[in-house]
Amino acid sequence: MKKQNVNKKSKEALREFKQDQELRNHNSLVIAFNRLVNNEPINVKKGTRLTVVSVAKEAGVSRSTVYLHIDIIEKISAYKANPSGSDFKRNKSIRDAAVAKKEKIKGFVDQLKIDKHNLAQENFKLTLELKEANDRISELRKNRGVLKVVPISSTDTI
């Protein structure tokens, strides 16, 4: 069996298809979520509870696909936390969760910057130590050549 080479255009076409598929899935999930919240489902029974599985069935995708779209999971969680609340409250809850997530990520980034700075300082110190060690080795090698070696004969006494 001959191995087929996938050319650049084929790879680009596959990449574009995947991106389009992800966008279609996301749009389907948003529409399904809204239909379930408004109790106007098409693919599941009216009155079905809002869950990951029900949103997936309504959108016509697998449950695992829903988990690839974090914003949909957050919307479901926010709705479950306050099902009788207004859309404004739910949206505020979703925005608050997004802000909290951004703050957490910002904290991670800040800590990484501090760690990077500390590592750069340590690297600089180690580089200086290495240079000093190499200079000392060079000095010792030079001195080794300066030392006079005197052979000891068997008649010499110590």
Coordinates of C-alpha atoms in Angstrom, one line a residue:
M1 CA 0.0 0.0 0.0
K2 CA 1.5 3.3 -1.1
K3 CA 1.6 6.1 1.4
Q4 CA -0.2 9.2 0.1
N5 CA 1.3 12.6 0.6
V6 CA -1.0 15.3 1.8
N7 CA -0.2 18.5 0.1
K8 CA -0.4 22.0 1.5
K9 CA -3.7 22.9 -0.1
S10 CA -5.3 19.7 1.3
K11 CA -4.1 20.6 4.8
E12 CA -5.4 24.1 4.5
A13 CA -8.8 22.8 3.3
L14 CA -9.0 20.4 6.2
R15 CA -8.1 23.2 8.6
E16 CA -10.8 25.5 7.2
F17 CA -13.3 22.8 7.3
K18 CA -12.6 22.2 11.0
Q19 CA -12.8 25.9 11.8
D20 CA -16.2 26.1 9.9
Q21 CA -17.4 23.0 11.7
E22 CA -16.5 24.5 15.1
L23 CA -18.3 27.7 14.2
R24 CA -21.4 25.8 13.0
N25 CA -21.4 23.7 16.2
H26 CA -21.1 26.8 18.4
N27 CA -23.9 28.6 16.6
S28 CA -26.1 25.4 16.9
L29 CA -25.4 25.2 20.6
V30 CA -26.3 28.9 21.2
I31 CA -29.5 28.5 19.3
A32 CA -30.3 25.3 21.2
F33 CA -29.6 26.9 24.5
N34 CA -31.9 29.8 23.7
R35 CA -34.7 27.5 22.5
L36 CA -34.5 25.5 25.7
V37 CA -34.5 28.6 27.9
N38 CA -37.5 29.9 26.1
N39 CA -39.2 26.4 26.3
E40 CA -39.4 26.2 22.5
P41 CA -37.4 23.1 21.7
I42 CA -37.6 21.4 18.3
N43 CA -35.6 18.1 18.9
V44 CA -36.4 17.4 22.6
K45 CA -39.7 17.4 24.5
K46 CA -41.1 20.7 25.7
G47 CA -40.3 21.3 29.3
T48 CA -37.0 19.4 29.2
R49 CA -34.6 20.5 31.9
L50 CA -31.6 22.5 30.7
T51 CA -28.6 20.2 30.9
V52 CA -25.5 19.6 28.8
V53 CA -27.2 16.5 27.4
S54 CA -30.4 18.3 26.5
V55 CA -28.5 21.2 24.8
A56 CA -26.5 18.7 22.9
K57 CA -29.6 16.8 21.7
E58 CA -31.4 20.0 20.8
A59 CA -28.3 21.2 18.8
G60 CA -27.8 17.8 17.2
V61 CA -24.3 17.3 18.4
S62 CA -22.6 15.0 20.9
R63 CA -22.3 15.8 24.6
S64 CA -18.5 15.9 24.3
T65 CA -18.9 18.7 21.6
V66 CA -20.7 20.8 24.2
Y67 CA -17.7 20.5 26.6
L68 CA -15.5 22.0 23.9
H69 CA -17.5 25.2 24.1
I70 CA -16.7 26.6 27.6
D71 CA -19.0 29.6 27.1
I72 CA -22.0 27.3 26.6
I73 CA -21.1 25.3 29.7
E74 CA -20.9 28.6 31.7
K75 CA -24.3 29.7 30.3
I76 CA -25.8 26.4 31.4
S77 CA -24.3 26.7 34.9
A78 CA -25.4 30.3 35.2
Y79 CA -28.9 29.5 34.2
K80 CA -29.0 26.5 36.6
A81 CA -27.8 28.7 39.4
N82 CA -30.6 31.2 38.8
P83 CA -33.3 29.7 36.6
S84 CA -36.0 32.1 37.6
G85 CA -33.8 35.1 37.2
S86 CA -34.1 37.5 34.4
D87 CA -31.9 37.4 31.3
F88 CA -30.2 40.5 32.6
K89 CA -29.3 38.7 35.8
R90 CA -28.1 35.6 34.0
N91 CA -26.0 37.7 31.6
K92 CA -24.6 39.6 34.5
S93 CA -23.7 36.3 36.2
I94 CA -22.0 35.1 33.0
R95 CA -20.1 38.4 32.6
D96 CA -19.1 38.2 36.3
A97 CA -17.8 34.7 35.8
A98 CA -15.9 35.8 32.7
V99 CA -14.4 38.7 34.6
A100 CA -13.3 36.4 37.4
K101 CA -11.8 34.0 34.9
K102 CA -9.9 36.9 33.3
E103 CA -8.6 38.0 36.7
K104 CA -7.4 34.5 37.5
I105 CA -5.6 34.3 34.2
K106 CA -4.1 37.7 34.8
G107 CA -2.8 36.5 38.2
F108 CA -1.2 33.5 36.5
V109 CA 0.4 35.8 33.9
D110 CA 1.7 38.2 36.5
Q111 CA 3.2 35.3 38.5
L112 CA 4.8 33.9 35.3
K113 CA 6.3 37.3 34.6
I114 CA 7.8 37.4 38.2
D115 CA 9.1 33.8 37.7
K116 CA 10.6 34.8 34.4
H117 CA 12.3 37.8 35.9
N118 CA 13.7 35.7 38.8
L119 CA 15.0 33.0 36.3
A120 CA 16.7 35.8 34.2
Q121 CA 18.5 37.1 37.3
E122 CA 19.6 33.6 38.3
N123 CA 20.7 32.9 34.8
F124 CA 22.8 36.1 34.8
K125 CA 24.4 35.2 38.1
L126 CA 25.2 31.7 36.8
T127 CA 26.6 33.1 33.6
L128 CA 29.0 35.4 35.7
E129 CA 30.1 32.4 37.8
L130 CA 30.7 30.4 34.7
K131 CA 32.8 33.2 33.2
E132 CA 34.8 33.5 36.4
A133 CA 35.4 29.7 36.5
N134 CA 36.5 29.7 32.9
D135 CA 38.9 32.6 33.5
R136 CA 40.3 30.8 36.5
I137 CA 40.8 27.6 34.4
S138 CA 42.6 29.7 31.7
E139 CA 44.8 31.2 34.4
L140 CA 45.7 27.9 35.9
R141 CA 46.5 26.5 32.4
K142 CA 48.9 29.4 31.8
N143 CA 50.6 28.9 35.2
R144 CA 51.0 25.2 34.5
G145 CA 53.1 26.1 31.5
V146 CA 55.2 28.5 33.6
L147 CA 56.1 26.0 36.2
K148 CA 59.5 24.3 35.8
V149 CA 59.5 20.6 35.9
V150 CA 62.6 19.1 37.4
P151 CA 63.2 15.4 37.0
I152 CA 64.1 13.5 40.1
S153 CA 66.8 10.9 39.7
S154 CA 67.2 7.8 41.8
T155 CA 70.3 9.2 43.5
D156 CA 68.5 12.3 44.7
T157 CA 67.1 12.3 48.3
I158 CA 64.2 14.1 49.6

